[in-house]
Short mmCIF file of C-alpha atoms and ligand atoms in Angstrom, two decimals:
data_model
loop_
_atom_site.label_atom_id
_atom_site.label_comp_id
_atom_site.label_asym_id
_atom_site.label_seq_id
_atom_site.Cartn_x
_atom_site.Cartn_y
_atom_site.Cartn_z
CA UNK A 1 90.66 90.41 109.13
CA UNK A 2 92.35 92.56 111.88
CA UNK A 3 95.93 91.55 112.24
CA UNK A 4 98.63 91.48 115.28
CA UNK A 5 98.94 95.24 115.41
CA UNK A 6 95.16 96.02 115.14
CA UNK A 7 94.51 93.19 118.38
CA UNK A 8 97.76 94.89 120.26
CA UNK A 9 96.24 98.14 120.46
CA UNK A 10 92.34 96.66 121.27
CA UNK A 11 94.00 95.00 124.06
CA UNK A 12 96.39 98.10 125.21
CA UNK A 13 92.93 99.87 125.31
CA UNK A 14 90.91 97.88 126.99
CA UNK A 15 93.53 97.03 129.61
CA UNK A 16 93.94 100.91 130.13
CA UNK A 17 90.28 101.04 130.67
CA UNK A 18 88.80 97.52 133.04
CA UNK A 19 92.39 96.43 134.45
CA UNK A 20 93.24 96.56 138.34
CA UNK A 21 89.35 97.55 138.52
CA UNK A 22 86.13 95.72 139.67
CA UNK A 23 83.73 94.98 136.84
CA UNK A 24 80.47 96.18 138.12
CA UNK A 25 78.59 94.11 135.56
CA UNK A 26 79.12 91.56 132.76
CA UNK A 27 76.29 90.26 129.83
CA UNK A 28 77.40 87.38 127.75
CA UNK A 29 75.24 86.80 124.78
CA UNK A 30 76.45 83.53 123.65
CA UNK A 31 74.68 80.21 125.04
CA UNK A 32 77.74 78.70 126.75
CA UNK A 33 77.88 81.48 128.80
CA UNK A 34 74.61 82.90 129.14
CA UNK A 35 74.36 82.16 132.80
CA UNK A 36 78.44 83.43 133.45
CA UNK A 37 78.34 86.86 136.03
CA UNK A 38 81.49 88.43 136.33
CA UNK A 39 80.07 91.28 138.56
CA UNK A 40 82.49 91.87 141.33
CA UNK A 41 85.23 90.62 140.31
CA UNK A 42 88.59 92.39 139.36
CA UNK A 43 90.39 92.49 135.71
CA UNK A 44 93.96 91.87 136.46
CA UNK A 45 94.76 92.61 132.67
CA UNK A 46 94.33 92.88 129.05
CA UNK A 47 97.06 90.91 126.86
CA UNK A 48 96.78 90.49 123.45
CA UNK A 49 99.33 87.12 121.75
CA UNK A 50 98.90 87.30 118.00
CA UNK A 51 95.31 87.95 117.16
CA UNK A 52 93.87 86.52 120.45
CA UNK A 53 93.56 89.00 123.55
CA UNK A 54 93.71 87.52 126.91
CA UNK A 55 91.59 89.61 129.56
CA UNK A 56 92.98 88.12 132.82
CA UNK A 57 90.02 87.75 135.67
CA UNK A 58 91.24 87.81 139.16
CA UNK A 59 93.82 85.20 139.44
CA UNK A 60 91.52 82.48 138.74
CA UNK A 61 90.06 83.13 135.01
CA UNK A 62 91.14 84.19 131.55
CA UNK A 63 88.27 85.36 128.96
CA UNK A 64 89.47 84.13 125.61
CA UNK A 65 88.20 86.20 123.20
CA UNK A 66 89.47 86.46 119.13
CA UNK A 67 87.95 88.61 116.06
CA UNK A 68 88.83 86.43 113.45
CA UNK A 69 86.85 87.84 110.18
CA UNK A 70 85.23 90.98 111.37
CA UNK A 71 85.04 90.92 115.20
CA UNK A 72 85.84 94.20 117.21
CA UNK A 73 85.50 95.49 121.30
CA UNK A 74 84.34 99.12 121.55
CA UNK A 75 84.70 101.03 124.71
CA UNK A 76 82.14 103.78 125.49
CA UNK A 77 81.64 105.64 128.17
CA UNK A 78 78.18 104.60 130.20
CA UNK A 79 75.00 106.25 128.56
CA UNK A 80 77.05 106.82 125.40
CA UNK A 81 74.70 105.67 122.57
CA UNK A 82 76.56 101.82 121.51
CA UNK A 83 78.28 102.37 117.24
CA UNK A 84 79.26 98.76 116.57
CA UNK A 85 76.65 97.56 114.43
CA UNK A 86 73.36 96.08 115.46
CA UNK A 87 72.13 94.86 118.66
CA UNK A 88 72.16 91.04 117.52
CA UNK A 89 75.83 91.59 116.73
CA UNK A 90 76.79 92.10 120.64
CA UNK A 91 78.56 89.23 122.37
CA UNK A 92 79.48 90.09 125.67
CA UNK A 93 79.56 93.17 127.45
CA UNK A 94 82.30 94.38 130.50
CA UNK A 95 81.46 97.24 133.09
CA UNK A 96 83.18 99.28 135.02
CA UNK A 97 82.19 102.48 136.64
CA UNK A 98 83.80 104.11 134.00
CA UNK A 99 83.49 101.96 131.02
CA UNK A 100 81.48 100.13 128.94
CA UNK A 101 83.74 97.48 126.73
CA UNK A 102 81.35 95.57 124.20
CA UNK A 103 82.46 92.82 121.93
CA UNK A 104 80.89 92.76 118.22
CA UNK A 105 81.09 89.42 116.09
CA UNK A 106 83.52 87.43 117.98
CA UNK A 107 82.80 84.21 116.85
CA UNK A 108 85.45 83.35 119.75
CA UNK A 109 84.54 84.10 123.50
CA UNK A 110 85.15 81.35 126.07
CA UNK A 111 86.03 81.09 129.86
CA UNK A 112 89.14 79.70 130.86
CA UNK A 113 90.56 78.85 133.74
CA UNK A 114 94.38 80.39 134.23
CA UNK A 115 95.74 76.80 133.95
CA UNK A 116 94.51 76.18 130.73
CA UNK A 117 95.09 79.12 128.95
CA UNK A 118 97.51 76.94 126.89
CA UNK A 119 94.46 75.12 125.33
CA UNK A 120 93.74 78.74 123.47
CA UNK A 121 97.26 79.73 122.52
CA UNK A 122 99.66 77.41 123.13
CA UNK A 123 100.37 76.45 119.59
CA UNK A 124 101.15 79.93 118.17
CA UNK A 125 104.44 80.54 117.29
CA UNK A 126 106.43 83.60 118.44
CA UNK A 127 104.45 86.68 118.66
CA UNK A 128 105.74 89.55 116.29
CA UNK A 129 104.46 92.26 119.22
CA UNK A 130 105.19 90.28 122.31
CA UNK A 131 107.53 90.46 124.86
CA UNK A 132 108.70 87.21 123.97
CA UNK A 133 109.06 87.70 120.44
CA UNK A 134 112.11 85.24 118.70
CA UNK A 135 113.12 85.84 115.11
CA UNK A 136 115.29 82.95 115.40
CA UNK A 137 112.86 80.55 116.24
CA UNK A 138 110.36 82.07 113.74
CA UNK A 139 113.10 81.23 110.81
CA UNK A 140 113.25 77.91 112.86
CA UNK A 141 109.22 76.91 112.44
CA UNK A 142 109.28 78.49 108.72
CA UNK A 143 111.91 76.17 107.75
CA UNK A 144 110.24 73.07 109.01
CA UNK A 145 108.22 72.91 105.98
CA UNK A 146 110.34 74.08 102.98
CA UNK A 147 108.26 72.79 99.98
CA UNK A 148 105.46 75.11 101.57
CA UNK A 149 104.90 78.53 99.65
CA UNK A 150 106.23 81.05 101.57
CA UNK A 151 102.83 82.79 101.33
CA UNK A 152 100.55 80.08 102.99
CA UNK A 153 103.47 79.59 106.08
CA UNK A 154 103.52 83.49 106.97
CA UNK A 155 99.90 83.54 107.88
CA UNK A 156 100.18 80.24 109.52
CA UNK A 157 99.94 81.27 113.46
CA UNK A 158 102.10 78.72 114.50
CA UNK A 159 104.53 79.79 113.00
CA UNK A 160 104.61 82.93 113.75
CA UNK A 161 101.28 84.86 115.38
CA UNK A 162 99.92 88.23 114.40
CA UNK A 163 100.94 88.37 111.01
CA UNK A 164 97.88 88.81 108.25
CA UNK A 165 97.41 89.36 104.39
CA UNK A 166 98.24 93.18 104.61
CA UNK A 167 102.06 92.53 106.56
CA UNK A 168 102.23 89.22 104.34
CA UNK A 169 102.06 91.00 101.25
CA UNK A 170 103.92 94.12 101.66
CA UNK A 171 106.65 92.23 103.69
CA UNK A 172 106.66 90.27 100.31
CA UNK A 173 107.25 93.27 98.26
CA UNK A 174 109.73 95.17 99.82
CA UNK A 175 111.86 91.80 99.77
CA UNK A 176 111.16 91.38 96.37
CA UNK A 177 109.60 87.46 97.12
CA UNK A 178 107.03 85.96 95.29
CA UNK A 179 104.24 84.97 97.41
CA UNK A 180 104.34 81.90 95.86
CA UNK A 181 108.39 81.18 96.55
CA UNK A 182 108.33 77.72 98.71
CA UNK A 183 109.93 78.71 101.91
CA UNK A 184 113.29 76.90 100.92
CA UNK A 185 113.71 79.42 98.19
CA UNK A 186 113.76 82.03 99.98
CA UNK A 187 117.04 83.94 100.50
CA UNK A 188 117.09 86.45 103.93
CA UNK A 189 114.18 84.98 105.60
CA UNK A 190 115.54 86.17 108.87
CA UNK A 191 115.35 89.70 107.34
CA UNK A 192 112.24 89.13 106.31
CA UNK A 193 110.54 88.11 109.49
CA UNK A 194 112.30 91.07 111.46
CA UNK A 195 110.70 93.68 108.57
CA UNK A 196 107.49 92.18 109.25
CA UNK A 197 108.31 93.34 113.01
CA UNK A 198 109.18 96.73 112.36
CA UNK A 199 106.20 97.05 110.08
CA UNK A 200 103.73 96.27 112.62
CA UNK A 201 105.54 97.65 115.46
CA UNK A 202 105.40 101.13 114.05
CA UNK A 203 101.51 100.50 113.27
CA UNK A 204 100.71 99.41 116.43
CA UNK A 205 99.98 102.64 118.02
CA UNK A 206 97.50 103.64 115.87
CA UNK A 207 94.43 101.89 113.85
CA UNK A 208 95.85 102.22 110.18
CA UNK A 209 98.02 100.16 108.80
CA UNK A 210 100.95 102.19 106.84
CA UNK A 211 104.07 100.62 105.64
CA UNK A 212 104.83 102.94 102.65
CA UNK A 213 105.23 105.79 105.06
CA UNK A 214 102.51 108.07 103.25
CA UNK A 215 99.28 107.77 105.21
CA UNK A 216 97.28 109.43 102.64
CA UNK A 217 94.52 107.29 102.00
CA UNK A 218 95.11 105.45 99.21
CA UNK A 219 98.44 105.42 99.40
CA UNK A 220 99.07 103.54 102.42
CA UNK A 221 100.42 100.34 100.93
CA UNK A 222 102.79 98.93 97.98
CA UNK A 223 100.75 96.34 96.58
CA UNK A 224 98.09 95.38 99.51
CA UNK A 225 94.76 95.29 97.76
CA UNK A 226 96.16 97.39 94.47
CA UNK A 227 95.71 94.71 91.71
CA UNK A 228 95.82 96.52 88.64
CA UNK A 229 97.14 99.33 89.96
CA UNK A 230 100.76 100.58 88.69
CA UNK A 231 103.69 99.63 91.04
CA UNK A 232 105.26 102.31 93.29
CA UNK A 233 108.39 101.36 91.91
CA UNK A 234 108.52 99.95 88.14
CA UNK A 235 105.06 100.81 87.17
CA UNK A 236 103.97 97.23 86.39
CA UNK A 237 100.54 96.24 86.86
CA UNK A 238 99.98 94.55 90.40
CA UNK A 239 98.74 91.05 90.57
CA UNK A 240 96.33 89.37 92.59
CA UNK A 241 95.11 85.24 93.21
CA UNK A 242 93.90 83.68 96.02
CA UNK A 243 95.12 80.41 97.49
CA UNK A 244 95.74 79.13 100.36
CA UNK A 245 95.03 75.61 102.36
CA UNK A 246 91.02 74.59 101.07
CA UNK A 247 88.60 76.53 103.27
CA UNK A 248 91.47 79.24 104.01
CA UNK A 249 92.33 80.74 100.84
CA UNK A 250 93.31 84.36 100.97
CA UNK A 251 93.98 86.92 98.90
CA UNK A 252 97.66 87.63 98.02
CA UNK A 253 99.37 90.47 95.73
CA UNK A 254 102.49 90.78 94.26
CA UNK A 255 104.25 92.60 91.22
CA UNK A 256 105.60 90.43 88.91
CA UNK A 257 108.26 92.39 88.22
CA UNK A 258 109.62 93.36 91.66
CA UNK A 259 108.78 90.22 92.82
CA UNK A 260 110.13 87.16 90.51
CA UNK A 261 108.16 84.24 90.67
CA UNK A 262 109.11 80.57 91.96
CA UNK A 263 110.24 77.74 89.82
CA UNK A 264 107.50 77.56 87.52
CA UNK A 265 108.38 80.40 85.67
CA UNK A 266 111.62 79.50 85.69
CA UNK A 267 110.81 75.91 83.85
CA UNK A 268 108.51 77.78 81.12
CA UNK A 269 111.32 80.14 80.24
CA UNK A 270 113.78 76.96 79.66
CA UNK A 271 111.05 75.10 77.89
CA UNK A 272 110.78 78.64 75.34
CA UNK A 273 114.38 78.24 75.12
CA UNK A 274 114.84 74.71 73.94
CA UNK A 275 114.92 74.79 70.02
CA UNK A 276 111.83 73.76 68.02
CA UNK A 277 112.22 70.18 66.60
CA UNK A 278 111.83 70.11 62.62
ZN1 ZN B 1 107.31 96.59 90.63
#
């Protein structure tokens, strides 16, 4: 799933290429909006807040669009043969004289007006790549719930938007935090959140995502996607589980060495201490 950085630089694109410009044609491909022509009127701009990306219409209209799983825009120039995938996998199409921008797979795409823009992003918490992001009040949302694992709260948008399972779990690492730590365990969490800042703001320009600072493929990441795989740093097997809220269980790593584990751990190693009754 494409994460804060990868939606930044869509929307830094596509904003260089349809803002302060007339659209010269649009094609929606989803039933709500079948009948919706945006032909003639002007893209103000592209903004992206956490993984949604706001493409401002005039001063009217906001298209709400979001990737979620696999979605993607592609800009092409017009006549340029279309790479997304298939046909069937186009949802709406923007034109300028210059452009074509086509959005693949968005299971997202709906037509605001300014006012409400609110209904689409109002509850995400402070955006880790927008101009208003907040550390502080990050930390603040975090904390509300400190029984929750610290691993299920940093992909929770309200809390803070943008972040994903690569920043989660290599943000993890380098703090040495279990993904599993509830968040009231968790020492530095202001550190944390700004490292998961710096990661993606150093990504953002550019479509991989490297926070070990070797872009080699293969190499790109600590422990993101590497279970069974040898730590960078101790050599100990990576692990992987999934779990999550039902219905949104992703994939975590962690190495159980650089990262110690919550409580649970903690309360076998006691019960292996207590002496054996005779
Ligand atoms: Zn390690």
């Amino acid at each position: 799933m494409p994460e804060g950085d990868t939606v930044w630089l869509a929307g830094r694109r596509l904003h260089d290429a349809l803002a302060g410009r007339a659209l010269t044609r649009s094609d929606f491909r989803v039933p709500q909006l079948a009948t919706t022509d945006l032909a003639g009127r002007t893209v103000t701009e592209v903004v992206s807040r956490g993984k949604h990306l706001l493409t401002r219409v005039d001063d009217d209209l906001t298209l709400h669009t979001h990737f979620r799983m696999d979605g993607s825009w592609h800009l092409y120039r017009p006549g340029e043969r279309w790479r997304g995938g298939p046909d069937w996998q186009v949802r709406l199409l923007l034109e300028n004289e210059d452009w074509q921008a086509v959005g693949y797979r968005m299971p997202v795409v709906e037509l605001l007006a300014r006012e409400d823009e609110h209904s689409a992003v109002g509850h995400l918490g402070p955006d880790l790549l927008g101009p208003d992001w907040d550390p502080a009040e990050a930390v603040r949302r975090l904390r509300d719930d400190p029984e929750r694992t610290i691993g299920e709260a940093l992909l929770d948008q309200r809390n803070l938007a943008g972040m994903g399972t690569v920043y989660r779990a290599e943000t993890l690492f380098l703090r040495g935090v279990h993904p599993r730590t509830p968040v009231g365990g968790v020492e530095g969490l202001d550190h944390l959140v700004r490292l998961a800042e710096r990661l993606m703001r150093a990504n953002r320009g550019h479509p991989q995502q490297v926070t070990t600072g070797n872009n080699r493929r293969g190499a790109q990441h600590y422990v993101y996607e590497r279970a069974r795989q040898p730590c960078r740093r101790c050599r100990t097997p990576i692990e992987a589980e999934e779990f999550g809220p039902p219905g949104q269980e992703r994939r975590s790593y962690w190495c159980p060495t650089c990262q110690r584990g919550p409580s649970p751990t903690d309360d076998a190693d006691a019960k292996n201490a207590r002496p054996h009754p005779r």
